[in-house]
PDB file of C-alpha atoms in Angstrom:
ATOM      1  CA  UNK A 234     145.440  79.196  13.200  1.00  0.00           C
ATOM      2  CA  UNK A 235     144.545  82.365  15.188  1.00  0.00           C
ATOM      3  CA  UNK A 236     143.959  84.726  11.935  1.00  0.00           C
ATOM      4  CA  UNK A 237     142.058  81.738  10.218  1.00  0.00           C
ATOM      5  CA  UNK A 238     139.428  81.743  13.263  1.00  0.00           C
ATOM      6  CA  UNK A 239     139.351  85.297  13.255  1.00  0.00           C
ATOM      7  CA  UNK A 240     138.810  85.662   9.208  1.00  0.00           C
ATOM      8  CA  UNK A 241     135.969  82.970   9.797  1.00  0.00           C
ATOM      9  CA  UNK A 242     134.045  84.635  12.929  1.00  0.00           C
ATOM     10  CA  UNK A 243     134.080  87.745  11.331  1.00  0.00           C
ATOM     11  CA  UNK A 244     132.680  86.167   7.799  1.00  0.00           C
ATOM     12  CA  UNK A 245     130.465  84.424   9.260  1.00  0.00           C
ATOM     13  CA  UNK A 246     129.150  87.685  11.476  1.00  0.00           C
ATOM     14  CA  UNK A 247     129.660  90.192   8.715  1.00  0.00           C
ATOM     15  CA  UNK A 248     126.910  87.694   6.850  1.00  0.00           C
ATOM     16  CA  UNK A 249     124.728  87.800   9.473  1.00  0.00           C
ATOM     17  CA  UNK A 250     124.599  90.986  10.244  1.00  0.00           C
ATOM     18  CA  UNK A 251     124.719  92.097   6.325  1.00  0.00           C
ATOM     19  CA  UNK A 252     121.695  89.577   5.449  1.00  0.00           C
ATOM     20  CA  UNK A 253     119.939  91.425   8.581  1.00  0.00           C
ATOM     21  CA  UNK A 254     120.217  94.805   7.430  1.00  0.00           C
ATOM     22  CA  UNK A 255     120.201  94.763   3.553  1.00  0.00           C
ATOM     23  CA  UNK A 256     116.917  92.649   4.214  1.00  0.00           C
ATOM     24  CA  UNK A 257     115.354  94.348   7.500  1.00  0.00           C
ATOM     25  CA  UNK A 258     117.374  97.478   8.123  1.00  0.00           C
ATOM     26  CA  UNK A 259     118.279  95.729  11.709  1.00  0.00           C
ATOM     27  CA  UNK A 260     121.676  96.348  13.616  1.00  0.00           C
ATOM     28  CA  UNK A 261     124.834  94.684  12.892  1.00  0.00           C
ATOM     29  CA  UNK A 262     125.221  94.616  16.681  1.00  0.00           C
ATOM     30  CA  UNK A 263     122.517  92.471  17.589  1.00  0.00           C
ATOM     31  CA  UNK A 264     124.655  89.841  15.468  1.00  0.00           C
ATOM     32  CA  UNK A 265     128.235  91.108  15.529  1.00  0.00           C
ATOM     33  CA  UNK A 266     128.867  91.977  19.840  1.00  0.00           C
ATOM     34  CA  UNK A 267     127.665  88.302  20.417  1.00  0.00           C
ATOM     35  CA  UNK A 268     130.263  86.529  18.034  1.00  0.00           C
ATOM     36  CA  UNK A 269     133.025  88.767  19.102  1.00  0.00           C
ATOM     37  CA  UNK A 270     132.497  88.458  22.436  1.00  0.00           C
ATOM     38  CA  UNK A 271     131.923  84.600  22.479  1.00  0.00           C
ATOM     39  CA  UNK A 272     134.600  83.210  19.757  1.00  0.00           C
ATOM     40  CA  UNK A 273     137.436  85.770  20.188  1.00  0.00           C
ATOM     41  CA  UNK A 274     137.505  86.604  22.848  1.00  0.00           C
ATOM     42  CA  UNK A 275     136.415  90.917  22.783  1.00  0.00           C
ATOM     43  CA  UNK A 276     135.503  93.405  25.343  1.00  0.00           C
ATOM     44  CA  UNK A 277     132.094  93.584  25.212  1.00  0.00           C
ATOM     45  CA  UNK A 278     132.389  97.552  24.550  1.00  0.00           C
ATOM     46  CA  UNK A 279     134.971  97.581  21.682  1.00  0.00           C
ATOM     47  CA  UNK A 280     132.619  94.560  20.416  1.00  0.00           C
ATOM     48  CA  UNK A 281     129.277  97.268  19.929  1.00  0.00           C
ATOM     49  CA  UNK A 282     131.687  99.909  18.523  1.00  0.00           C
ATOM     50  CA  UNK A 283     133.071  97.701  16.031  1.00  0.00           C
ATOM     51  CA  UNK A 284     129.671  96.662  15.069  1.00  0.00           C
ATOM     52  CA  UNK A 285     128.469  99.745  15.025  1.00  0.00           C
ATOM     53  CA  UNK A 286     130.811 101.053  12.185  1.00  0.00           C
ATOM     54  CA  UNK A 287     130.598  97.770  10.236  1.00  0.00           C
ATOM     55  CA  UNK A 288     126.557  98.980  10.598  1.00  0.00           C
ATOM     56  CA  UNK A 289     127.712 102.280   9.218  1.00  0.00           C
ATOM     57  CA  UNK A 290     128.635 101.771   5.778  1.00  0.00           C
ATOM     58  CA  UNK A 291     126.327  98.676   5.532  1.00  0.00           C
ATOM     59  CA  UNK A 292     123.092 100.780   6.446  1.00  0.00           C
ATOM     60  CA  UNK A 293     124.778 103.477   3.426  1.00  0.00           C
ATOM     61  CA  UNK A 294     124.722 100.974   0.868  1.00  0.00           C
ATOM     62  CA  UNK A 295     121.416  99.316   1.524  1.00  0.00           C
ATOM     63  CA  UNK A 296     120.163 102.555   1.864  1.00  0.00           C
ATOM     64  CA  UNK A 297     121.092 104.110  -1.410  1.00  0.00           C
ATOM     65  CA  UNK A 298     120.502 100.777  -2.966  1.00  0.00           C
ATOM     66  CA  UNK A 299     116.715 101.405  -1.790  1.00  0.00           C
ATOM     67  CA  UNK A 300     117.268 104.945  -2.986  1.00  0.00           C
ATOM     68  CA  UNK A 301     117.909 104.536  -6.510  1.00  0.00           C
ATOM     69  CA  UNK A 302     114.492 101.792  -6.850  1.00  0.00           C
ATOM     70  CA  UNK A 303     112.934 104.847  -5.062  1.00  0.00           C
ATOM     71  CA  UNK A 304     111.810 102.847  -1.991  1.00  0.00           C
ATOM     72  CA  UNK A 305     113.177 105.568   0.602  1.00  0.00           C
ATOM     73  CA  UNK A 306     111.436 108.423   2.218  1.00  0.00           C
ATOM     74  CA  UNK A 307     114.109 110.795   2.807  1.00  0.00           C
ATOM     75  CA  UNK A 308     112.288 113.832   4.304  1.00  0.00           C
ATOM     76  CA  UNK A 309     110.135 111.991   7.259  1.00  0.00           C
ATOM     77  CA  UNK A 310     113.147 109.673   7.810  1.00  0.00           C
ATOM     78  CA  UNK A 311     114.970 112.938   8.349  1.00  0.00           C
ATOM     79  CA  UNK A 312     112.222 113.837  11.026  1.00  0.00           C
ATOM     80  CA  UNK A 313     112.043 110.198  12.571  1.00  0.00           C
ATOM     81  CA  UNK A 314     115.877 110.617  12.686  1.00  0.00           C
ATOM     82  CA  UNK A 315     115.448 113.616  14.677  1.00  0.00           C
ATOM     83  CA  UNK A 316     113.329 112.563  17.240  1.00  0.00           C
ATOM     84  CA  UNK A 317     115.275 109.408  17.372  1.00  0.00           C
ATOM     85  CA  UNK A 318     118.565 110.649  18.306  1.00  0.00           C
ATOM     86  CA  UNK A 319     117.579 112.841  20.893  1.00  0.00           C
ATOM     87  CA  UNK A 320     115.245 110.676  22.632  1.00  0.00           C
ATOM     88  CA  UNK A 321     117.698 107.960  22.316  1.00  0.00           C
ATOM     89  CA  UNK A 322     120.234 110.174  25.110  1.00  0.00           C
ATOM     90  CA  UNK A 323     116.531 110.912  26.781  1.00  0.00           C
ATOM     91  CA  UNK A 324     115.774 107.456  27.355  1.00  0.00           C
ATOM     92  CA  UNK A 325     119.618 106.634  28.173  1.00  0.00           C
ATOM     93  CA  UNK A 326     119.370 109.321  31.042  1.00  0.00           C
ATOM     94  CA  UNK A 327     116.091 107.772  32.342  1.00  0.00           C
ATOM     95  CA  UNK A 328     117.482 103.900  32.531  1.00  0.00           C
ATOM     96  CA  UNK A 329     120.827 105.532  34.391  1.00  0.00           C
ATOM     97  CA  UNK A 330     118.421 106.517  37.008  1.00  0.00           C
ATOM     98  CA  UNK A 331     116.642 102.574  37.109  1.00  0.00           C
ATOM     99  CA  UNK A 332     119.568 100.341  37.443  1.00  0.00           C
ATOM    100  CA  UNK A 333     117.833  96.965  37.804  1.00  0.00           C
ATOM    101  CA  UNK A 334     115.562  98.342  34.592  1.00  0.00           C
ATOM    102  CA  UNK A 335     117.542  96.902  31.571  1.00  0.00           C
ATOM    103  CA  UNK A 336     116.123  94.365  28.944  1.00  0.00           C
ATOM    104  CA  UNK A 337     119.041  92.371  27.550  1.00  0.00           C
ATOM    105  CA  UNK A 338     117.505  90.315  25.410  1.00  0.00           C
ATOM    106  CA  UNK A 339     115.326  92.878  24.165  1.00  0.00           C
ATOM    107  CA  UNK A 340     116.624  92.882  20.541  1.00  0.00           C
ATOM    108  CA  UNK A 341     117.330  89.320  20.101  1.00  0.00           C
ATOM    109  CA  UNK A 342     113.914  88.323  20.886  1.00  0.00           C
ATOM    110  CA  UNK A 343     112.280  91.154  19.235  1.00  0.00           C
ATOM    111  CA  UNK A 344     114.183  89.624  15.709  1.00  0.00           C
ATOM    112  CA  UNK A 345     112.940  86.551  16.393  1.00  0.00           C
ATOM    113  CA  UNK A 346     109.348  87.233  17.106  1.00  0.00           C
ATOM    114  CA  UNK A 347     109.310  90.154  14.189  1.00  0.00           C
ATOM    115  CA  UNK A 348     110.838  87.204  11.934  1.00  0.00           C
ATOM    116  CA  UNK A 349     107.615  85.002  12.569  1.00  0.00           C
ATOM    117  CA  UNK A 350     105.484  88.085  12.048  1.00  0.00           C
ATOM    118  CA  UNK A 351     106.636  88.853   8.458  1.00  0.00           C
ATOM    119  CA  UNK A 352     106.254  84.682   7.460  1.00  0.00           C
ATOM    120  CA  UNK A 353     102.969  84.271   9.676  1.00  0.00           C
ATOM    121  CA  UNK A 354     101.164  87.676   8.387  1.00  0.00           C
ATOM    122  CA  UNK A 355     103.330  89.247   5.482  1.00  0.00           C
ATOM    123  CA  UNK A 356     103.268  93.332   4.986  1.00  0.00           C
ATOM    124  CA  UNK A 357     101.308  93.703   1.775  1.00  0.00           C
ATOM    125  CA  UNK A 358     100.203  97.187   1.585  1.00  0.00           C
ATOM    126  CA  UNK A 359     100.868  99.124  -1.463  1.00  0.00           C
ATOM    127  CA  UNK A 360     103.178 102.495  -2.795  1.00  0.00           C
ATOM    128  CA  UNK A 361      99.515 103.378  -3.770  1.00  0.00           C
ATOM    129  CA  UNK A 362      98.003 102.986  -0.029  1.00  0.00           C
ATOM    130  CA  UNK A 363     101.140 104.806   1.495  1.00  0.00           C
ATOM    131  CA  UNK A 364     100.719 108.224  -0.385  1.00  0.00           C
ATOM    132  CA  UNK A 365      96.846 108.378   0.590  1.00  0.00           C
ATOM    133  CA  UNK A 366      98.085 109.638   3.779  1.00  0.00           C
ATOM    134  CA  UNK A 367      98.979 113.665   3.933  1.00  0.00           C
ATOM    135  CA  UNK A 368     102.240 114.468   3.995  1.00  0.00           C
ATOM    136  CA  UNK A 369     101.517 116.537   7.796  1.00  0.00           C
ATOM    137  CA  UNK A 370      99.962 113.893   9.347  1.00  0.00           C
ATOM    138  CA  UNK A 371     102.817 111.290   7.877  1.00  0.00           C
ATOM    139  CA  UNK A 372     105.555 113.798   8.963  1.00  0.00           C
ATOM    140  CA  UNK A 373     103.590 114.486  12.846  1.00  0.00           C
ATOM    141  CA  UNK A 374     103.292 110.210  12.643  1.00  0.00           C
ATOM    142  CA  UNK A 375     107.484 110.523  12.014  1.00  0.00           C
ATOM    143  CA  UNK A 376     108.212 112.468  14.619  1.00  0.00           C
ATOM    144  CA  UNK A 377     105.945 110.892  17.694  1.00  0.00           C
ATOM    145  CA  UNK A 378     107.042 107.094  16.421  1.00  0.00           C
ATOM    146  CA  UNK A 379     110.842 108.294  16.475  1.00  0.00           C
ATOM    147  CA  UNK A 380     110.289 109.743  20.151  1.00  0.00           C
ATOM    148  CA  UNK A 381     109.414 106.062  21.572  1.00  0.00           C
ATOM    149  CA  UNK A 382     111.326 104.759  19.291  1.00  0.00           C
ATOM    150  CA  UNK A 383     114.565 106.266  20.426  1.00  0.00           C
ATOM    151  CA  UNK A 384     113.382 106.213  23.663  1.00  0.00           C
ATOM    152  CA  UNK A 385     112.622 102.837  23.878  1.00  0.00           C
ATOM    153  CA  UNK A 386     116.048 102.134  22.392  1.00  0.00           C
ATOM    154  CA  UNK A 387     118.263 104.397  24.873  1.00  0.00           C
ATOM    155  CA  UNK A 388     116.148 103.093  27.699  1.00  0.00           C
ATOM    156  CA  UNK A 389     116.787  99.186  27.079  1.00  0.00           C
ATOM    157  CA  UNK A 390     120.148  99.898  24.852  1.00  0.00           C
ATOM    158  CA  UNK A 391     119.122  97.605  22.044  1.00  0.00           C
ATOM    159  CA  UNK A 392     116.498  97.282  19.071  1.00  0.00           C
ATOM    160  CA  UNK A 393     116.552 100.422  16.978  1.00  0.00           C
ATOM    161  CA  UNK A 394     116.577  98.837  13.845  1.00  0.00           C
ATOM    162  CA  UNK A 395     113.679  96.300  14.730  1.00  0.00           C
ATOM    163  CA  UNK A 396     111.480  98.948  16.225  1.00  0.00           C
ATOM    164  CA  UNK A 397     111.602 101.183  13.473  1.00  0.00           C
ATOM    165  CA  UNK A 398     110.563  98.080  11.132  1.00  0.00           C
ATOM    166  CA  UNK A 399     108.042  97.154  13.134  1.00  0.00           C
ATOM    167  CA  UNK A 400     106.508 100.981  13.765  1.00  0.00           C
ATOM    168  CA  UNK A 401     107.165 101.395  10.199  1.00  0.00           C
ATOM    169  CA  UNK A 402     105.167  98.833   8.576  1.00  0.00           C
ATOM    170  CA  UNK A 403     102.881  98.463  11.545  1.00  0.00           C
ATOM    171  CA  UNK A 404     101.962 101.946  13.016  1.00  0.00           C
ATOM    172  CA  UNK A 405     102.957 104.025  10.120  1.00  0.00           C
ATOM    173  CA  UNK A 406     101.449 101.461   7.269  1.00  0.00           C
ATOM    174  CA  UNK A 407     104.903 101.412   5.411  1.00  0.00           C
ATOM    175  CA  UNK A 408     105.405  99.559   2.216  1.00  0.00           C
ATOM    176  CA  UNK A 409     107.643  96.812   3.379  1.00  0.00           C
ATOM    177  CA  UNK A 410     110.491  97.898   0.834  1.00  0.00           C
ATOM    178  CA  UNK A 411     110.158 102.046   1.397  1.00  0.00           C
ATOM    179  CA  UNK A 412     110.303 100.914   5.050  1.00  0.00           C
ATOM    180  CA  UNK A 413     113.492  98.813   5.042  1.00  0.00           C
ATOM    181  CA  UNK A 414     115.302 101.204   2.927  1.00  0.00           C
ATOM    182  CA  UNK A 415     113.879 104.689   5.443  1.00  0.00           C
ATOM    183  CA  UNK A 416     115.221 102.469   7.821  1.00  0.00           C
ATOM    184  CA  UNK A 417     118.506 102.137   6.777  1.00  0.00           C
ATOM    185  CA  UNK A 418     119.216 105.720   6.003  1.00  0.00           C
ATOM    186  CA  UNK A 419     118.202 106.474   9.693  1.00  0.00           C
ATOM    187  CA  UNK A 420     120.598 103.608  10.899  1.00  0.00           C
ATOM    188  CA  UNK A 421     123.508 104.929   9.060  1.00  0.00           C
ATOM    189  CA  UNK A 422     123.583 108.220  11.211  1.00  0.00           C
ATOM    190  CA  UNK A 423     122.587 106.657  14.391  1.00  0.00           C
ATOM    191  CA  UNK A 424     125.387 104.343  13.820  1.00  0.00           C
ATOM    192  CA  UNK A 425     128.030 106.600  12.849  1.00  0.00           C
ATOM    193  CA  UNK A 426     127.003 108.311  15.970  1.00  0.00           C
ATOM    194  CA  UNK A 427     127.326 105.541  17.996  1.00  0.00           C
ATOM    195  CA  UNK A 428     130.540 104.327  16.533  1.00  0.00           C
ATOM    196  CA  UNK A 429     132.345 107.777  17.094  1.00  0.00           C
ATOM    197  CA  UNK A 430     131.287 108.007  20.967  1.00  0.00           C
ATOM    198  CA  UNK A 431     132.390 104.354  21.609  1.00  0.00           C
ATOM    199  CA  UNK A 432     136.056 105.313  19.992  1.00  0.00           C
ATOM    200  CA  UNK A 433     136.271 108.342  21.304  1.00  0.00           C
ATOM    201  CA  UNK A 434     135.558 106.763  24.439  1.00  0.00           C
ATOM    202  CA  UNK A 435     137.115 103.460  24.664  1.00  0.00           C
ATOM    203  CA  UNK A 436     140.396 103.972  22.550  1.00  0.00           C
ATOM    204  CA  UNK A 437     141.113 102.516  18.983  1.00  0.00           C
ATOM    205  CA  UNK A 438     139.458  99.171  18.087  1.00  0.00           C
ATOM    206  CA  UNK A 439     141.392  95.852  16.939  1.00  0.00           C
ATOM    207  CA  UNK A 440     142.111  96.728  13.099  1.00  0.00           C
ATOM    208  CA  UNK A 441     141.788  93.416  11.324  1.00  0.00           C
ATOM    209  CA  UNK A 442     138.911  92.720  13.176  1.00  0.00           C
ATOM    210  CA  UNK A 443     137.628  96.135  12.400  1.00  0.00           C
ATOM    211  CA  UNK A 444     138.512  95.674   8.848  1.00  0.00           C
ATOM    212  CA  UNK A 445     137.100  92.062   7.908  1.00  0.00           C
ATOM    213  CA  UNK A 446     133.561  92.716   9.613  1.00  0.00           C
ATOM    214  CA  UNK A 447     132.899  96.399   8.201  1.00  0.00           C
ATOM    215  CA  UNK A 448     133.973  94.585   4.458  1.00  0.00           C
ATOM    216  CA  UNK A 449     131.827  91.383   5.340  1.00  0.00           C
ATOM    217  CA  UNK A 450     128.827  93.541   6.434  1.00  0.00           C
ATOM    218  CA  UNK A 451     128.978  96.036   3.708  1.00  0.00           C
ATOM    219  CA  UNK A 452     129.147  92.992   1.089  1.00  0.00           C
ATOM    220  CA  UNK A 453     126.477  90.895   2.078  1.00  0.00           C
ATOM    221  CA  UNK A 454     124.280  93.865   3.364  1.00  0.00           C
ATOM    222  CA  UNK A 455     124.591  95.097  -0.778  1.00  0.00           C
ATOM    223  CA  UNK A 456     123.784  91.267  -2.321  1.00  0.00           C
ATOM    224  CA  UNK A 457     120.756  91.319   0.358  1.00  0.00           C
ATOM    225  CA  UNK A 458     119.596  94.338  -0.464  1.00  0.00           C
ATOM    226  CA  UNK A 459     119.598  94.277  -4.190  1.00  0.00           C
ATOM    227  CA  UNK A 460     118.134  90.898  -4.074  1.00  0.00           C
ATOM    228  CA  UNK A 461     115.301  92.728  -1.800  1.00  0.00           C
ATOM    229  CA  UNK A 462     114.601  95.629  -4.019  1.00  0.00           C
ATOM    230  CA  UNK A 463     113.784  93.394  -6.872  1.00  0.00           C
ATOM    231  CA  UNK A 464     111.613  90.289  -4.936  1.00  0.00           C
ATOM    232  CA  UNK A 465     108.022  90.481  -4.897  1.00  0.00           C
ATOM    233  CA  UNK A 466     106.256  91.240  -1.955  1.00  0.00           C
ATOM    234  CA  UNK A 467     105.790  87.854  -0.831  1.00  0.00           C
ATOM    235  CA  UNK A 468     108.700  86.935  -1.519  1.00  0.00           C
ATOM    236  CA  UNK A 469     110.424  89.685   0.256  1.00  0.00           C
ATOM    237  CA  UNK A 470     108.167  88.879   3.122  1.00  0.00           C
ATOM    238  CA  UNK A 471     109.174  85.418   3.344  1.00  0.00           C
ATOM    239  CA  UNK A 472     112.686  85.798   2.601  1.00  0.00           C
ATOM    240  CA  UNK A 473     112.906  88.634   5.120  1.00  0.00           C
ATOM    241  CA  UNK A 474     110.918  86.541   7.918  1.00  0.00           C
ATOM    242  CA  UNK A 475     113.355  83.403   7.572  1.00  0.00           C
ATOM    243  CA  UNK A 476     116.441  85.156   7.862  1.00  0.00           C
ATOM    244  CA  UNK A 477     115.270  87.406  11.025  1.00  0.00           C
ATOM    245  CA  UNK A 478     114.094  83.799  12.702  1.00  0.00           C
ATOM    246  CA  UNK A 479     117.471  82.263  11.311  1.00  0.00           C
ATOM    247  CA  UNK A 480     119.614  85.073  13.223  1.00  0.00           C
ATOM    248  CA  UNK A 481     117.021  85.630  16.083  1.00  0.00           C
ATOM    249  CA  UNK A 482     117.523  81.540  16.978  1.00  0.00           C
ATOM    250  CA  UNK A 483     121.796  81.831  16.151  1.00  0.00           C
ATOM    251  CA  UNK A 484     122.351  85.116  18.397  1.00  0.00           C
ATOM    252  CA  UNK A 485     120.265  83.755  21.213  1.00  0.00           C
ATOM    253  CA  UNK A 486     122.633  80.595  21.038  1.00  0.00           C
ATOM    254  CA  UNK A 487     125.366  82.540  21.463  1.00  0.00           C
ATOM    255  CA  UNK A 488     124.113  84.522  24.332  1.00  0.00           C
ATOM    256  CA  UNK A 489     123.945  81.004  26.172  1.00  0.00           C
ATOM    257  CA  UNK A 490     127.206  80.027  25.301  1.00  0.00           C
ATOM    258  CA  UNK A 491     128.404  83.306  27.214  1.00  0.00           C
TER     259      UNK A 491
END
């Protein structure tokens, strides 16, 4: 009875989390930790690092899946990327120094609210409008979003892949598609960075476990991700709203039932 819990927690995560990123580029760990820690049972700590390498290869497949329909910007997600990871330990450093200074919630609510953005007011600007902008004031833009950004993120521990969709499409004036899939290619090495430090910290994670949600993630994160890369816009928009709501709503339930 144990293993057939276990097989449906982590299925049932692994979707989750899969549907989040292949759609949004957000974190398996805003929707993995909270199942593992609620239904089986997990330290919250080998929880994130699991979730973090089932974000790994999840955020590599969504991202080349964006790739080959050319809706990734590889060289100013390489300087977001940048910026991201070392402002990340800047902003770590800083909240180490502000103990009562830590934001939970942060990412749950942020997927929730973000979810309602994309139905309420949809992202609708164009390839076309995108490339207007010169390429040294788009790679400057990279760099000075992907300092708060990582900032942001090592202060409150949560949210990268929400804030870079929302500075993305919001700040940056992303194509919703190109900004999903730059995303996800800068969540694949900020995960597989934070998936080595929690191991290497914290000691080998529960195999099965490890196994099942890293194949759940990576195979619903590739059905949501081609589906995305051939929707319309508004479609996209919709589709992509509803599930970040959906998940937003179902991780915040868990975090009560903690």
């Amino acid at each position: 009875m144990e293993i057939v819990i276990t097989i449906l927690v982590t299925f049932f995560a692994g979707m989750g989390a899969g549907l989040g990123t292949g759609f949004a580029g957000m974190s398996a760990a805003a929707v993995i930790t909270p199942m593992l820690v609620t239904f089986l049972g997990m330290d919250p700590y080998m929880a994130v690092g699991i979730a973090l390498s089932s974000d790994v290869l999840a955020s590599a497949i969504s991202a080349y899946t964006y790739g080959k329909n050319k809706n990734l910007d590889v060289k100013n997600g390489l300087y977001m990327m940048g910026s991201v990871l070392v402002f990340t330990v800047v902003g770590s450093y800083v909240s180490s120094l502000v103990p009562s200074a830590t934001m939970g919630n942060f990412s749950v609510v942020m997927t929730f609210l973000l979810g309602i953005k994309f139905i309420v007011k949809p992202v609708m600007t164009t390839k076309e409008a995108m490339q207007s902008v010169s390429a040294k004031k788009r790679a400057l833009q990279s760099v000075a979003c992907g300092i708060l950004i990582g900032f942001i993120c090592g202060f409150v521990g949560a949210g990268g892949g929400m804030m870079m969709l929302l500075i993305l499409t919001s700040v940056l004036g992303y194509e919703l598609k190109t900004a999903v899939g730059t995303s996800v290619f800068i969540m694949t090495f900020t995960a597989l960075t934070g998936a080595v430090s929690h191991f290497s910290i914290g000691g080998s994670p529960d195999w099965p476990v490890f196994g099942l949600c890293v194949a759940f993630t990576l195979l619903w994160a590739r059905i949501a991700a081609v589906f995305a890369n051939k929707a319309k816009p508004e479609t996209l928009n919709r589709a992509t709203g509803i599930v970040l709501v959906i998940l937003g709503v179902v991780v915040m339930s868990f975090s009560l039932l903690q």
